[in-house]
Short mmCIF file of C-alpha atoms and ligand atoms in Angstrom, two decimals:
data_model
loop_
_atom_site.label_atom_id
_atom_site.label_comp_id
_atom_site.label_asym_id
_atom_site.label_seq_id
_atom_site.Cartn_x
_atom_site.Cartn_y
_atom_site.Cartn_z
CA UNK A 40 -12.55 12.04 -5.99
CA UNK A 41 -11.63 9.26 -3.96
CA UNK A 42 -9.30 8.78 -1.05
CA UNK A 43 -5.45 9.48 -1.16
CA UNK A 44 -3.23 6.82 -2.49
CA UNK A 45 -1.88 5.24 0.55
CA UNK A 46 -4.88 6.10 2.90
CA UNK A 47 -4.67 4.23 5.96
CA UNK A 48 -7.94 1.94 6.02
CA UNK A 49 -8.22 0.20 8.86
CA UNK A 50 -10.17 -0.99 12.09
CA UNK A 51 -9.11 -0.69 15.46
CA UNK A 52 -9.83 -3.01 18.90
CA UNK A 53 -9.11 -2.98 22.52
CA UNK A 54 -7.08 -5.48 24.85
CA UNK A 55 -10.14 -6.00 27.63
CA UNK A 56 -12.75 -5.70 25.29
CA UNK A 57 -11.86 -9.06 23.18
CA UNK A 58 -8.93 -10.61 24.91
CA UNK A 59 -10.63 -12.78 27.60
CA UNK A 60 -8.13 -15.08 29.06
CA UNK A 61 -8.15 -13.09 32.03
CA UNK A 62 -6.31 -15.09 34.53
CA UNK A 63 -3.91 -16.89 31.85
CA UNK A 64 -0.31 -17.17 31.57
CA UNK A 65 0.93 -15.31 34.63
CA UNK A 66 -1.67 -12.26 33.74
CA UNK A 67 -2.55 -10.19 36.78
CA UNK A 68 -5.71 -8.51 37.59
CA UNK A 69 -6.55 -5.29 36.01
CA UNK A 70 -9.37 -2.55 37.65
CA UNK A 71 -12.46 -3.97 34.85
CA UNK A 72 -10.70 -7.59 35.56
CA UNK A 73 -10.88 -6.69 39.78
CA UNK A 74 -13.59 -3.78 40.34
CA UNK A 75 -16.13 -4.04 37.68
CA UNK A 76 -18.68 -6.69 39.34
CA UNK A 77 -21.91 -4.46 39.87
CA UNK A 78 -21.23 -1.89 37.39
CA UNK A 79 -21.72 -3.84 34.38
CA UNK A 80 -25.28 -4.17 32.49
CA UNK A 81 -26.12 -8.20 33.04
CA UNK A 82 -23.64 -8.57 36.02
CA UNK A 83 -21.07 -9.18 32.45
CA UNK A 84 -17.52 -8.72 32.38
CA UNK A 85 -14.31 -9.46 30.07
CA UNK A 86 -13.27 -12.76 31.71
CA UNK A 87 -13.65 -14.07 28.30
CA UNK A 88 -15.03 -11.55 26.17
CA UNK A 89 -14.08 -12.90 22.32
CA UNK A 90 -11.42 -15.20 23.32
CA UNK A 91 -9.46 -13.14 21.06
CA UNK A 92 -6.20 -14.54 22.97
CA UNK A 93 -6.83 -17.90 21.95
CA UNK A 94 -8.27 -17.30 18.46
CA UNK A 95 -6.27 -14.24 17.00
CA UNK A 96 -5.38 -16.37 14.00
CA UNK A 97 -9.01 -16.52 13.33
CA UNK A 98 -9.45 -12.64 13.44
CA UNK A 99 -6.19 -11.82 11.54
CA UNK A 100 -7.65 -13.88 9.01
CA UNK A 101 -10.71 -12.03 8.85
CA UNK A 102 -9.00 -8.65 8.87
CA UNK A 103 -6.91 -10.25 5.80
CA UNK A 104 -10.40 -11.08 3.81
CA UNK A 105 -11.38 -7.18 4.69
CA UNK A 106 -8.32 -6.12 3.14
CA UNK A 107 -7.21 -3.33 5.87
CA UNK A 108 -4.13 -1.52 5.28
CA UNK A 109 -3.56 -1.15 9.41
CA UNK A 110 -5.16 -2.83 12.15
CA UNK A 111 -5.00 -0.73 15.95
CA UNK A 112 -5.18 -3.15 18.92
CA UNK A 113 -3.89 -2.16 22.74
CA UNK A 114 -1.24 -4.19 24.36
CA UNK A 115 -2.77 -5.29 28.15
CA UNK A 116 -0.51 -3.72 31.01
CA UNK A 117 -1.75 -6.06 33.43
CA UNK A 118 -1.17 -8.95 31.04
CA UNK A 119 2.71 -7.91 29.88
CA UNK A 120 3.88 -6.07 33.42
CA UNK A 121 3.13 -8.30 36.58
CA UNK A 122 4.59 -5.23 38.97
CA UNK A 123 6.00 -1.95 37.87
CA UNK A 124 9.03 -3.73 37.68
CA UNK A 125 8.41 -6.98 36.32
CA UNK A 126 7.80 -8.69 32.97
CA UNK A 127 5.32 -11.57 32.31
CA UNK A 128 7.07 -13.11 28.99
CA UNK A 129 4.29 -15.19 28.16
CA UNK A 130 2.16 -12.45 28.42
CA UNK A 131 4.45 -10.34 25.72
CA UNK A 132 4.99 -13.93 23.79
CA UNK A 133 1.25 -13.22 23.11
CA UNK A 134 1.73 -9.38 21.43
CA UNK A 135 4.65 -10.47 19.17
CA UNK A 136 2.97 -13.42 17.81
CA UNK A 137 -0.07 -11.39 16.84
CA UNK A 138 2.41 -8.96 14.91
CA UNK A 139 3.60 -11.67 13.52
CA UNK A 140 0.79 -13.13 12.43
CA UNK A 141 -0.51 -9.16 10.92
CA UNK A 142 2.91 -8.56 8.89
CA UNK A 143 2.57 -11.75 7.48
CA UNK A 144 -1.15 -11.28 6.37
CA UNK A 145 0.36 -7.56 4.66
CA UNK A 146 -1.63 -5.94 7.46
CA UNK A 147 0.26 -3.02 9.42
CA UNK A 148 -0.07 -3.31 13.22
CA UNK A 149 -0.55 -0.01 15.09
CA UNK A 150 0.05 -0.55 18.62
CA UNK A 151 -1.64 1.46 21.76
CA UNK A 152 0.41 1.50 24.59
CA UNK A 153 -3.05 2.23 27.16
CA UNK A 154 -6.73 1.22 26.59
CA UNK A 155 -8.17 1.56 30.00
CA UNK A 156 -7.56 -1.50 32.02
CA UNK A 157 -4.56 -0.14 34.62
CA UNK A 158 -2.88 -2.59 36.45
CA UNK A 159 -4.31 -3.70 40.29
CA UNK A 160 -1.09 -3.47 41.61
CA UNK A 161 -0.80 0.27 39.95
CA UNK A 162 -4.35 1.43 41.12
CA UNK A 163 -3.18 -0.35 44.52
CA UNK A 164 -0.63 2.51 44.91
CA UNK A 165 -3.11 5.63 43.77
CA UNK A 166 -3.30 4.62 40.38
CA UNK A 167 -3.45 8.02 38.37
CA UNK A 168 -3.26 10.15 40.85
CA UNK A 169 0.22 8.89 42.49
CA UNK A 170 3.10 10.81 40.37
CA UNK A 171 5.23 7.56 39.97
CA UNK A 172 2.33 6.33 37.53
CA UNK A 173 4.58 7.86 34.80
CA UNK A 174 7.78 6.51 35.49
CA UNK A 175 5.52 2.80 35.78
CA UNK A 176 3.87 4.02 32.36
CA UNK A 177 7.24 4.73 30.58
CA UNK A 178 8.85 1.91 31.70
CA UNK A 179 6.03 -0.51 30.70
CA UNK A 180 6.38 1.21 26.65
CA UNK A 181 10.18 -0.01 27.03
CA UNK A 182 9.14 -3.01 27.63
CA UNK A 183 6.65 -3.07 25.25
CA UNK A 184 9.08 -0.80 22.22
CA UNK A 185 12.05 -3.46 22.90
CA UNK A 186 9.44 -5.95 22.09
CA UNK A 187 8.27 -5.00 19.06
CA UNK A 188 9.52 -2.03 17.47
CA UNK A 189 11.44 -4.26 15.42
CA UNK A 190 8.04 -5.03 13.59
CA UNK A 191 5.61 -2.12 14.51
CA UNK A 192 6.04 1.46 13.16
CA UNK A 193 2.49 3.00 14.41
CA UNK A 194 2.10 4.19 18.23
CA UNK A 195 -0.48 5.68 20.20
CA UNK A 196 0.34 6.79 24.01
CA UNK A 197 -2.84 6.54 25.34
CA UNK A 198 -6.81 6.10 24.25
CA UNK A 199 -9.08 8.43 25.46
CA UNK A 200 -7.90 10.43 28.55
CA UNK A 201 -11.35 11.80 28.51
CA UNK A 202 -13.22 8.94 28.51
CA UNK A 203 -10.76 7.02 31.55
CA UNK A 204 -10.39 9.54 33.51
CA UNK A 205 -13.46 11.63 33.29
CA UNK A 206 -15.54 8.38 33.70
CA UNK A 207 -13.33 6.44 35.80
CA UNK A 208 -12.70 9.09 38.74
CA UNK A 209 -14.77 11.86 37.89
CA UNK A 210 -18.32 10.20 36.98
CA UNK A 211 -17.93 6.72 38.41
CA UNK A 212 -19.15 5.24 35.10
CA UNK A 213 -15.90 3.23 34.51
CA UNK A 214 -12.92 1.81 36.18
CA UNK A 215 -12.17 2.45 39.32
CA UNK A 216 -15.54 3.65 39.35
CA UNK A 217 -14.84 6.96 41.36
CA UNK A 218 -16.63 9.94 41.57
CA UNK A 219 -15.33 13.46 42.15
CA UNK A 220 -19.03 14.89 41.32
CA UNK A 221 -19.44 15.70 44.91
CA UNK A 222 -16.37 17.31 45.69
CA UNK A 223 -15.79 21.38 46.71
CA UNK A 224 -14.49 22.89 43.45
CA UNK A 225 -11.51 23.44 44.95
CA UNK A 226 -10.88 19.66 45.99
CA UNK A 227 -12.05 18.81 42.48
CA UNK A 228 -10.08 20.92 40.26
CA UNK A 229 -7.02 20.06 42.18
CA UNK A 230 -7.66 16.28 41.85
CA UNK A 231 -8.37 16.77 37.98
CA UNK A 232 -5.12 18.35 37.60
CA UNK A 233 -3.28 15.75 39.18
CA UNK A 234 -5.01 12.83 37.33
CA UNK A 235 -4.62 15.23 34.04
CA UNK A 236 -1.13 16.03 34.56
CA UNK A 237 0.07 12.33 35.73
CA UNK A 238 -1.51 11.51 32.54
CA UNK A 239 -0.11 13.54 30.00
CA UNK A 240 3.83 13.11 31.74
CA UNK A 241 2.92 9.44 30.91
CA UNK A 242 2.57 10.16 27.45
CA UNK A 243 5.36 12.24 27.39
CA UNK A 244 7.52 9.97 28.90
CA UNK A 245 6.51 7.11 26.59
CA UNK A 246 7.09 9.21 23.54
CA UNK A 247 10.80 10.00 24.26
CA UNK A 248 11.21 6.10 25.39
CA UNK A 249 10.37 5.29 22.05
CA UNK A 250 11.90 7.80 20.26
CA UNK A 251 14.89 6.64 21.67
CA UNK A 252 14.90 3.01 21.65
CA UNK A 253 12.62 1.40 18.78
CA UNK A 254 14.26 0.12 16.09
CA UNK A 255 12.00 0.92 13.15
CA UNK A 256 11.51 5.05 13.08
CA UNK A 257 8.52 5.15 15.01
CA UNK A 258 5.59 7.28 13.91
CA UNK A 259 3.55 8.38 17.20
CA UNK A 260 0.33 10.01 18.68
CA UNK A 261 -2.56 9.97 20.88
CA UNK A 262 -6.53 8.96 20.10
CA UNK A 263 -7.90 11.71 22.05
CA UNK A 264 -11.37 11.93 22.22
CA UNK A 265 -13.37 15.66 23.08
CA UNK A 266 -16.60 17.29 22.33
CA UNK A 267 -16.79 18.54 18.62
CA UNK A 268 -18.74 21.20 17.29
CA UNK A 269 -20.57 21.87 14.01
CA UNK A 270 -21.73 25.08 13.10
CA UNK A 271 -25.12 25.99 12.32
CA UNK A 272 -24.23 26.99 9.46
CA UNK A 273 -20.73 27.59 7.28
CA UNK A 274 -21.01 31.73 7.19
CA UNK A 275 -17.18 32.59 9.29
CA UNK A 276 -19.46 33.87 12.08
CA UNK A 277 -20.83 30.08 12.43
CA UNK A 278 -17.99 28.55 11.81
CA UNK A 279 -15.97 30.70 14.61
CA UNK A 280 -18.59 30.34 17.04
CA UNK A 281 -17.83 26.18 16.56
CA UNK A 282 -14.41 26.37 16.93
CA UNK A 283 -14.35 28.47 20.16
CA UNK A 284 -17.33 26.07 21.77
CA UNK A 285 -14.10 23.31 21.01
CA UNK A 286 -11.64 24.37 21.92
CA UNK A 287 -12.71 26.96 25.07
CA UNK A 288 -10.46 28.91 26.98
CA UNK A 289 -12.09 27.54 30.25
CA UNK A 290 -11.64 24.22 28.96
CA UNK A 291 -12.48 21.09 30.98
CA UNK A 292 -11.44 17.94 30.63
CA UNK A 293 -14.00 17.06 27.87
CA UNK A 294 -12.01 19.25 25.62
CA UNK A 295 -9.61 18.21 23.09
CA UNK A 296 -7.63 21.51 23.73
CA UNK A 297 -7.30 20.41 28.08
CA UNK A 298 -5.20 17.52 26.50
CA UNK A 299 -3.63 18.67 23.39
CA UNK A 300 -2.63 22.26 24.04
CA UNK A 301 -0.22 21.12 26.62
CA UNK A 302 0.82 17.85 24.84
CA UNK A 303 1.04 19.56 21.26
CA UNK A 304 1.65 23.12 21.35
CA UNK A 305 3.22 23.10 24.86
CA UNK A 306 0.84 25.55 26.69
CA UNK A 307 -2.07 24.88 28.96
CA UNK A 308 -5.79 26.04 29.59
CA UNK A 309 -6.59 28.55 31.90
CA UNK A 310 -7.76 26.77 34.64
CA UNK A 311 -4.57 24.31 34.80
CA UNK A 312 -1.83 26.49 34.71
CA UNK A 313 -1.10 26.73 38.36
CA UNK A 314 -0.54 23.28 38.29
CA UNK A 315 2.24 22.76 35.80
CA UNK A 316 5.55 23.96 36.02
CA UNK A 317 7.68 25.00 32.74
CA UNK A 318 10.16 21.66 33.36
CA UNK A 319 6.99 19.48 33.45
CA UNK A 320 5.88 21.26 30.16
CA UNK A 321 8.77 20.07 28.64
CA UNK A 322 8.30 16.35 29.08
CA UNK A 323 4.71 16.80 28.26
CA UNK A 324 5.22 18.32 24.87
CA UNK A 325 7.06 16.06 22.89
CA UNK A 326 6.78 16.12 18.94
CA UNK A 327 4.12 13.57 17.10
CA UNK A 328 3.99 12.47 14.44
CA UNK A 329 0.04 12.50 13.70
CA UNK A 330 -2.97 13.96 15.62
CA UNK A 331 -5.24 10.68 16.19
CA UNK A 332 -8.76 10.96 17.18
CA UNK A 333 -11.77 9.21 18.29
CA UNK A 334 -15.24 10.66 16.84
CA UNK A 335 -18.49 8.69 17.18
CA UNK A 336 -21.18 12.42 16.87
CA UNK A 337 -20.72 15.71 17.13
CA UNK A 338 -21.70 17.39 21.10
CA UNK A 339 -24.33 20.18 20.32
CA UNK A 340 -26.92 17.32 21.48
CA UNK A 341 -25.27 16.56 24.48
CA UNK A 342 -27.93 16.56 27.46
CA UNK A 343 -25.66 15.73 30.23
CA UNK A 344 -25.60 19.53 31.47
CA UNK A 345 -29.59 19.71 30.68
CA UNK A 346 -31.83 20.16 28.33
CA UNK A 347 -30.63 21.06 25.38
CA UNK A 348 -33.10 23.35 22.79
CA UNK A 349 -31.02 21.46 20.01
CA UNK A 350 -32.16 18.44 20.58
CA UNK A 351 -34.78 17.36 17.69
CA UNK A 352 -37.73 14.85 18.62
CA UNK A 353 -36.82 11.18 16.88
CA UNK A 354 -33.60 12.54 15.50
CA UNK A 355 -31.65 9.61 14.43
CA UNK A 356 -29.45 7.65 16.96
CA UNK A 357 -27.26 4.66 17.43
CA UNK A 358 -28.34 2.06 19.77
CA UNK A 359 -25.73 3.52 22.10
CA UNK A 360 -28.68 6.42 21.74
CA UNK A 361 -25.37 8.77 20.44
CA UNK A 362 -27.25 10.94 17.83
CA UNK A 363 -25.99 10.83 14.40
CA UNK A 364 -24.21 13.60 12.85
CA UNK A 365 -22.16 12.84 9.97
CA UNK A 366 -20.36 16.03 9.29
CA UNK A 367 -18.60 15.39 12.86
CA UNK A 368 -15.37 13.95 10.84
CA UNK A 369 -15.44 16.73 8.47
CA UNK A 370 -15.61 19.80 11.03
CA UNK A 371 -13.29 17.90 13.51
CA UNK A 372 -10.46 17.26 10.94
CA UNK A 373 -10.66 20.80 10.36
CA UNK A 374 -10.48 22.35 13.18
CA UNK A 375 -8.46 20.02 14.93
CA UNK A 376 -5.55 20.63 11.99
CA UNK A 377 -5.88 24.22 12.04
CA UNK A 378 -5.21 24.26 15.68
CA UNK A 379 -2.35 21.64 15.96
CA UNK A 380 -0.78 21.29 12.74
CA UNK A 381 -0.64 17.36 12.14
CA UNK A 382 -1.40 14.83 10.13
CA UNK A 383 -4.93 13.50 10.78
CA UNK A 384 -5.37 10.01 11.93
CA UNK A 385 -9.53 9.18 12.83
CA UNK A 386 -8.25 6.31 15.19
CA UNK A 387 -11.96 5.37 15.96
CA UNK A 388 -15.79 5.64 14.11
CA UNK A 389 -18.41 3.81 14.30
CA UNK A 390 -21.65 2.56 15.78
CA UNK A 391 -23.85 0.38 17.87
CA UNK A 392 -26.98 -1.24 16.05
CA UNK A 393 -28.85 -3.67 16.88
CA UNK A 394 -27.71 -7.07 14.85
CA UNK A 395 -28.72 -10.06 15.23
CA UNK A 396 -28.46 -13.31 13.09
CA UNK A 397 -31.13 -13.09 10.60
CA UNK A 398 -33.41 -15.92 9.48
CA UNK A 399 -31.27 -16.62 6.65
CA UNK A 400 -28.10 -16.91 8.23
CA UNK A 401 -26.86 -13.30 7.86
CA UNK A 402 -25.97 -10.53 9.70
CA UNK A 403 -28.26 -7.43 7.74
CA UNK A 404 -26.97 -3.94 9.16
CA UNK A 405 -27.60 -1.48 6.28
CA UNK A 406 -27.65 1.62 9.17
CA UNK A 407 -24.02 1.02 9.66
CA UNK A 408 -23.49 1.02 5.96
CA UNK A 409 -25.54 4.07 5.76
CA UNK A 410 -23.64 5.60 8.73
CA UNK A 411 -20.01 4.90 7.77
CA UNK A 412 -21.12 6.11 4.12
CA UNK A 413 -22.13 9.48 5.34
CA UNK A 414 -19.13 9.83 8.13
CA UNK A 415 -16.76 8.78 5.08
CA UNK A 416 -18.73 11.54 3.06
CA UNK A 417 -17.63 14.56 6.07
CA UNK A 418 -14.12 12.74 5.72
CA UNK A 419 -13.91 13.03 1.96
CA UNK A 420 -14.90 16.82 1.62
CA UNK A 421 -11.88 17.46 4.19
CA UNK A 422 -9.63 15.29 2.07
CA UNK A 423 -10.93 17.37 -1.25
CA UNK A 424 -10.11 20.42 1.07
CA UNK A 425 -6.27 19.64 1.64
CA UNK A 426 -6.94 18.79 5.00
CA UNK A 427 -4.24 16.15 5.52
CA UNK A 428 -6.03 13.46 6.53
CA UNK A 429 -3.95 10.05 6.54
CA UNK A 430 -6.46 7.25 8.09
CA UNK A 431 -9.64 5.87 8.86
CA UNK A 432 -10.04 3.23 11.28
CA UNK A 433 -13.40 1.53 11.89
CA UNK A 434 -14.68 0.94 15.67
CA UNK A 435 -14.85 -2.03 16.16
CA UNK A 436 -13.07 -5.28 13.57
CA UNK A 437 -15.96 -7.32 15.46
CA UNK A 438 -18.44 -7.31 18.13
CA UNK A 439 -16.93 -6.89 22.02
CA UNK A 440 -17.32 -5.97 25.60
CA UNK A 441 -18.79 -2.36 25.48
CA UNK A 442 -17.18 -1.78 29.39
CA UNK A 443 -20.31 -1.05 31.33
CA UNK A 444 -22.92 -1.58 29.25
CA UNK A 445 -21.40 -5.28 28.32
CA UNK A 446 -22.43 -7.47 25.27
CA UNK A 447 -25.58 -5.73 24.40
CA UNK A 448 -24.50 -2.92 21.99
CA UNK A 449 -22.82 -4.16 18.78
CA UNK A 450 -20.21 -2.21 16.86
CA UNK A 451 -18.74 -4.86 15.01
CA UNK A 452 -17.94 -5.40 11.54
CA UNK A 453 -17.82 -8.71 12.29
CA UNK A 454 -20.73 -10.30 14.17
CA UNK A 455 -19.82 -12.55 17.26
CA UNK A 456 -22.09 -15.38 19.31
CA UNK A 457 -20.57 -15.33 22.52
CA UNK A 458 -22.11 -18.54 23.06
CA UNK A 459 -19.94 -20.34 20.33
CA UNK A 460 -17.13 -18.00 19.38
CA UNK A 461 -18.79 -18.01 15.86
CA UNK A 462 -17.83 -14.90 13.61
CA UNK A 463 -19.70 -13.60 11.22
CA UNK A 464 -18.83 -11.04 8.90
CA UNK A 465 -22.19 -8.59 8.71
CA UNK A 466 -23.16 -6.98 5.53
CA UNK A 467 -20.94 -3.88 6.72
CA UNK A 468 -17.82 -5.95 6.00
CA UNK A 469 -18.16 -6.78 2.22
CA UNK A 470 -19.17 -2.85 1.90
CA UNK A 471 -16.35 -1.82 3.71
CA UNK A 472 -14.14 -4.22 1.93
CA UNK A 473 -14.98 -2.94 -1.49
CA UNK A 474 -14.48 1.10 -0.09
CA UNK A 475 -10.82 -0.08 0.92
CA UNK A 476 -10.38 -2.14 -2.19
CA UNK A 477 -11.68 1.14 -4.58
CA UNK A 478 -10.31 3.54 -1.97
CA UNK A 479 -13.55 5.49 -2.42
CA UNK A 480 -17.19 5.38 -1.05
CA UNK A 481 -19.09 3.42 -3.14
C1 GBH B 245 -14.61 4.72 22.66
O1 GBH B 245 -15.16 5.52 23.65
C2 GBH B 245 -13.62 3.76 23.26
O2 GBH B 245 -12.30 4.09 22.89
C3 GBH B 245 -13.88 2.31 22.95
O3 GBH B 245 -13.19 1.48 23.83
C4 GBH B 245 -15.38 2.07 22.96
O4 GBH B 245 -15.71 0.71 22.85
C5 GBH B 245 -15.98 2.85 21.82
O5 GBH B 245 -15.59 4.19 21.85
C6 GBH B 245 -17.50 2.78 21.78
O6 GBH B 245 -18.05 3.30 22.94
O7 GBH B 245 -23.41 12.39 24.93
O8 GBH B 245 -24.73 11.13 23.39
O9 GBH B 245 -23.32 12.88 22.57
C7 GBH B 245 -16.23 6.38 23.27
C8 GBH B 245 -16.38 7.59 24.15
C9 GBH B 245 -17.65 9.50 24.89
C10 GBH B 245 -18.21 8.57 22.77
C11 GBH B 245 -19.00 10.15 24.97
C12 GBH B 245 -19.56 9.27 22.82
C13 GBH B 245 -20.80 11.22 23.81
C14 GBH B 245 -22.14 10.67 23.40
N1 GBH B 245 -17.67 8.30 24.08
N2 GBH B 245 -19.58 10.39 23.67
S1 GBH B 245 -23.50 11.84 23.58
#
């Protein structure tokens, strides 16, 4: 029993959502910095967020005391490239000293390269749908690999392709805050497999970049995100049924497969393949090192499309209302290895509850204990089963800017007062700490 030696503990963070510092040294607008006024719960917005910028010696210091093995943070595009071509130093100045600060608290940074908040001047010029968004996107990870690569091993491309562009052009949810939900089919699935192709030639592109230029031998992948499945029950019939309600043949682009098939195994889902030429393929599929991916529930509760007969009356939810299904890591890791054949990374879990500062001073948030306990349960049974699963990394180190539904939902480990700055560590730290210490659930 127990967790492999070497597991990756960890806990992972986002460039908008605790940065702040917004407008500092020579940082240009990004599309939640320029666009997200009246999409946001409270009118709220990142301007500040956690001040991380100014108080990252704080935080390393806290992710020292939880004793993580890795620690995943984005680098801010607006904040390191001013225009496609141009550098911001200061803004760069800011990413090395961090690693700098991490290696010297024995913590191993894990950089990704995109976490949502595209450049103005990029989303100016079409954003994801103009082609020259990759040749932008690799050139900002040479930047950002001659940089740092001295220090950083760990890459992801991109977070969430799923999440940024289905919400961001196809729902309207999230920056740019576009909707293709009115579209002719036609018009839509041609725009989808622009955005979606654009996309993944970014990634691609960025892989070979730092294939070729960092100087430590990188080890690189993506934190997809897609619906996940769990069978009703674990006769092969079940199971089968699960896999193919993944990882469709008419996927869309809430489907791991939409992303990965073309990025992993170099082929692509029936309804994109007009769009994507063999040459294109090419760049796409470049080899990783890992298969990262970002599971909060499983999807057979999902209600977007309707109602949904599987949804139980006062089953238990976050306070993001996700319901909770803790065999999600478990069937995920599975399926997801079968199909591509990597390493397992789970680059985020988590949840929202509601926290507050208790009467005595504390932050009390047993359901997150409970929760992370039962995920890590789903993640140890594929662990017992040979699945090679390398890393866990909790969503989020501390408290943050949830992008539109701002300050309200908490997934820290760490408790923030955005009136003060204060941290506090909630009771979910000091468990968590003693799982990485033991490597096991205790
Ligand atoms: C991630 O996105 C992001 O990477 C991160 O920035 C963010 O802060 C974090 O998670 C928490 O939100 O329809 O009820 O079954 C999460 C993307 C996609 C996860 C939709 C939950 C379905 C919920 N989410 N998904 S439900």
């Amino acid at each position: 029993m127990g967790f492999p030696k070497n597991f990756l503990w960890g806990a992972a963070s986002a460039a908008y959502q605790i940065e702040g510092a917004y407008n500092e040294d020579g940082k240009v607008p990004g599309i939640w910095d320029a666009l997200s006024e009246g999409h946001v719960k409270h009118g709220e917005n990142g301007n500040i967020a956690c001040d991380h910028y100014h108080r990252y010696k704080e935080d390393v210091a806290l992710l020292k005391k939880l004793g993580v093995k890795v620690y995943r943070f984005s680098v801010s595009w607006p904040r390191v490239m001013s225009g496609p071509d141009t550098v911001n130093p200061k803004g760069l100045a800011f990413y090395s000293d961090l690693v700098d600060e991490l290696k010297a608290a024995g913590i191993e940074p894990m950089v990704t390269i995109f976490h949502w908040n595209l450049p103005m001047w990029a989303h100016e010029k079409g954003g994801w749908y103009n082609a020259e968004i990759s040749d932008d996107f690799a050139n900002y990870a040479r930047v950002v690999a001659d940089a740092l690569s001295d220090r950083v091993r760990f890459w992801f491309t991109v977070n969430e392709p799923t999440t940024f562009i289905g919400n961001g052009y196809f729902t309207g949810a999230h920056a740019p805050f576009e909707s293709l939900m009115q579209e002719q089919p036609a018009v839509m699935m041609n725009k989808l497999a622009a955005l979606t192709k654009n996309v993944l030639l970014a990634h691609g592109k960025a892989v070979r970049v730092l294939r070729s230029r960092a100087k430590l031998a990188p080890k690189i992948g993506m934190a997809l995100n897609g619906s996940v499945y769990l069978p009703e029950n674990e006769s092969p019939d079940a199971i089968e049924k699960a896999r193919t309600q993944m990882f469709p043949e008419q996927a869309f682009f809430s489907h791991f497969n939409w992303w990965a098939d073309p990025a992993v195994l170099g082929c692509v889902p029936a309804g994109l393949q007009p769009f994507f030429t063999a040459e294109e393929l090419k760049v796409i599929c470049q080899p990783l090192d890992f298969f990262g991916f970002n599971c909060y529930n499983a999807s057979n509760y999902e209600e977007y499309m309707g109602p949904n007969p599987a949804v139980v009356p006062g089953m238990p939810r976050t306070a993001m209302d996700w319901p909770i299904t803790p065999d999600a890591l478990y069937w995920a890791a599975r399926f997801l290895t079968e199909r591509y054949h990597l390493p397992i990374i789970v680059t985020e879990n988590g949840m929202a509850n509601i926290d507050f500062v208790m009467s005595d001073g504390a932050v009390h948030d047993p359901q997150r204990i409970d929760f992370v306990k039962r995920y890590l349960a789903g993640l140890q049974r594929a662990v017992d089963e040979n699945i090679p699963v390398k890393g866990y990394l909790y969503w989020s180190i501390m408290d943050n800017f949830e992008w539109a539904e701002g300050y309200d939902k908490r997934f820290g480990l760490v408790y923030v007062d955005y009136q003060t700055q204060q941290r506090i560590p909630k009771d979910s730290f000091y468990w968590y700490a003693d799982v990485i210490k033991n490597n096991r659930i205790s």
